[in-house]
C-alpha atoms as a PDB file:
ATOM      1  CA  MET A   1     -14.826 -44.921 -64.402  1.00  0.00           C
ATOM      2  CA  LEU A   2     -14.328 -41.367 -65.534  1.00  0.00           C
ATOM      3  CA  HIS A   3     -11.407 -39.506 -63.918  1.00  0.00           C
ATOM      4  CA  LEU A   4     -11.749 -35.734 -63.690  1.00  0.00           C
ATOM      5  CA  SER A   5      -9.415 -33.070 -62.440  1.00  0.00           C
ATOM      6  CA  GLN A   6     -10.671 -29.680 -61.334  1.00  0.00           C
ATOM      7  CA  THR A   7      -9.037 -27.526 -58.701  1.00  0.00           C
ATOM      8  CA  PRO A   8     -11.928 -26.736 -56.371  1.00  0.00           C
ATOM      9  CA  THR A   9     -10.521 -23.336 -55.418  1.00  0.00           C
ATOM     10  CA  GLU A  10     -10.073 -22.104 -58.994  1.00  0.00           C
ATOM     11  CA  PRO A  11     -12.047 -18.825 -59.270  1.00  0.00           C
ATOM     12  CA  ALA A  12     -13.828 -19.858 -62.484  1.00  0.00           C
ATOM     13  CA  PHE A  13     -15.002 -23.091 -60.840  1.00  0.00           C
ATOM     14  CA  VAL A  14     -16.137 -21.286 -57.697  1.00  0.00           C
ATOM     15  CA  GLN A  15     -18.156 -18.837 -59.817  1.00  0.00           C
ATOM     16  CA  ASP A  16     -19.700 -21.498 -62.075  1.00  0.00           C
ATOM     17  CA  PRO A  17     -19.160 -25.163 -61.128  1.00  0.00           C
ATOM     18  CA  TYR A  18     -22.016 -26.449 -63.305  1.00  0.00           C
ATOM     19  CA  PRO A  19     -20.030 -27.232 -66.487  1.00  0.00           C
ATOM     20  CA  PHE A  20     -17.793 -29.502 -64.396  1.00  0.00           C
ATOM     21  CA  TYR A  21     -20.825 -31.203 -62.843  1.00  0.00           C
ATOM     22  CA  GLU A  22     -22.340 -31.710 -66.308  1.00  0.00           C
ATOM     23  CA  ARG A  23     -19.138 -33.451 -67.463  1.00  0.00           C
ATOM     24  CA  ALA A  24     -19.177 -35.603 -64.334  1.00  0.00           C
ATOM     25  CA  ARG A  25     -22.835 -36.647 -64.811  1.00  0.00           C
ATOM     26  CA  ALA A  26     -22.253 -37.383 -68.499  1.00  0.00           C
ATOM     27  CA  GLY A  27     -19.647 -39.977 -67.496  1.00  0.00           C
ATOM     28  CA  GLY A  28     -22.072 -42.128 -65.513  1.00  0.00           C
ATOM     29  CA  PRO A  29     -23.184 -42.580 -61.923  1.00  0.00           C
ATOM     30  CA  LEU A  30     -19.673 -42.396 -60.430  1.00  0.00           C
ATOM     31  CA  PHE A  31     -16.492 -40.499 -61.213  1.00  0.00           C
ATOM     32  CA  PHE A  32     -13.064 -40.189 -59.615  1.00  0.00           C
ATOM     33  CA  TRP A  33     -12.202 -36.622 -58.596  1.00  0.00           C
ATOM     34  CA  GLU A  34      -8.418 -36.528 -58.925  1.00  0.00           C
ATOM     35  CA  ASP A  35      -7.939 -33.394 -56.812  1.00  0.00           C
ATOM     36  CA  TYR A  36      -9.612 -35.007 -53.799  1.00  0.00           C
ATOM     37  CA  GLY A  37      -8.631 -38.618 -54.496  1.00  0.00           C
ATOM     38  CA  LEU A  38     -12.261 -39.655 -54.052  1.00  0.00           C
ATOM     39  CA  VAL A  39     -14.941 -41.522 -55.915  1.00  0.00           C
ATOM     40  CA  CYS A  40     -18.009 -39.274 -56.171  1.00  0.00           C
ATOM     41  CA  ALA A  41     -21.620 -40.113 -56.980  1.00  0.00           C
ATOM     42  CA  THR A  42     -23.548 -38.005 -59.467  1.00  0.00           C
ATOM     43  CA  SER A  43     -27.137 -38.887 -58.546  1.00  0.00           C
ATOM     44  CA  ALA A  44     -29.352 -39.673 -55.584  1.00  0.00           C
ATOM     45  CA  THR A  45     -29.733 -43.208 -56.934  1.00  0.00           C
ATOM     46  CA  ALA A  46     -25.962 -43.739 -56.940  1.00  0.00           C
ATOM     47  CA  VAL A  47     -25.647 -42.323 -53.428  1.00  0.00           C
ATOM     48  CA  GLY A  48     -28.448 -44.585 -52.185  1.00  0.00           C
ATOM     49  CA  ALA A  49     -26.899 -47.663 -53.772  1.00  0.00           C
ATOM     50  CA  SER A  50     -23.519 -46.798 -52.249  1.00  0.00           C
ATOM     51  CA  LEU A  51     -24.991 -46.390 -48.784  1.00  0.00           C
ATOM     52  CA  LYS A  52     -26.822 -49.709 -49.071  1.00  0.00           C
ATOM     53  CA  ALA A  53     -23.754 -51.623 -50.292  1.00  0.00           C
ATOM     54  CA  ALA A  54     -22.849 -54.560 -48.058  1.00  0.00           C
ATOM     55  CA  ASP A  55     -19.321 -53.299 -47.396  1.00  0.00           C
ATOM     56  CA  PHE A  56     -20.541 -49.798 -46.490  1.00  0.00           C
ATOM     57  CA  GLY A  57     -23.604 -50.702 -44.428  1.00  0.00           C
ATOM     58  CA  PRO A  58     -21.807 -51.832 -41.245  1.00  0.00           C
ATOM     59  CA  ILE A  59     -20.161 -48.426 -40.972  1.00  0.00           C
ATOM     60  CA  ILE A  60     -23.541 -46.681 -41.171  1.00  0.00           C
ATOM     61  CA  SER A  61     -25.088 -49.110 -38.647  1.00  0.00           C
ATOM     62  CA  ALA A  62     -22.283 -48.429 -36.171  1.00  0.00           C
ATOM     63  CA  LEU A  63     -22.742 -44.677 -36.537  1.00  0.00           C
ATOM     64  CA  GLU A  64     -26.497 -44.925 -36.054  1.00  0.00           C
ATOM     65  CA  ALA A  65     -26.007 -46.967 -32.857  1.00  0.00           C
ATOM     66  CA  ALA A  66     -23.627 -44.402 -31.333  1.00  0.00           C
END
């Protein structure tokens, strides 16, 4: 998995985040954003697959029931 670092408050990023997003998408459906310590999805397909994953589904079901 691609690991990227980009300070989200950096003025150049705030003005034009798209080069960073292009690098992230070029690395595949998921990347690790070092500054947040999170795995991020780069497409609707990857988000959908993540939400349907067996270990993530029970969390969603519990939220929907509340």
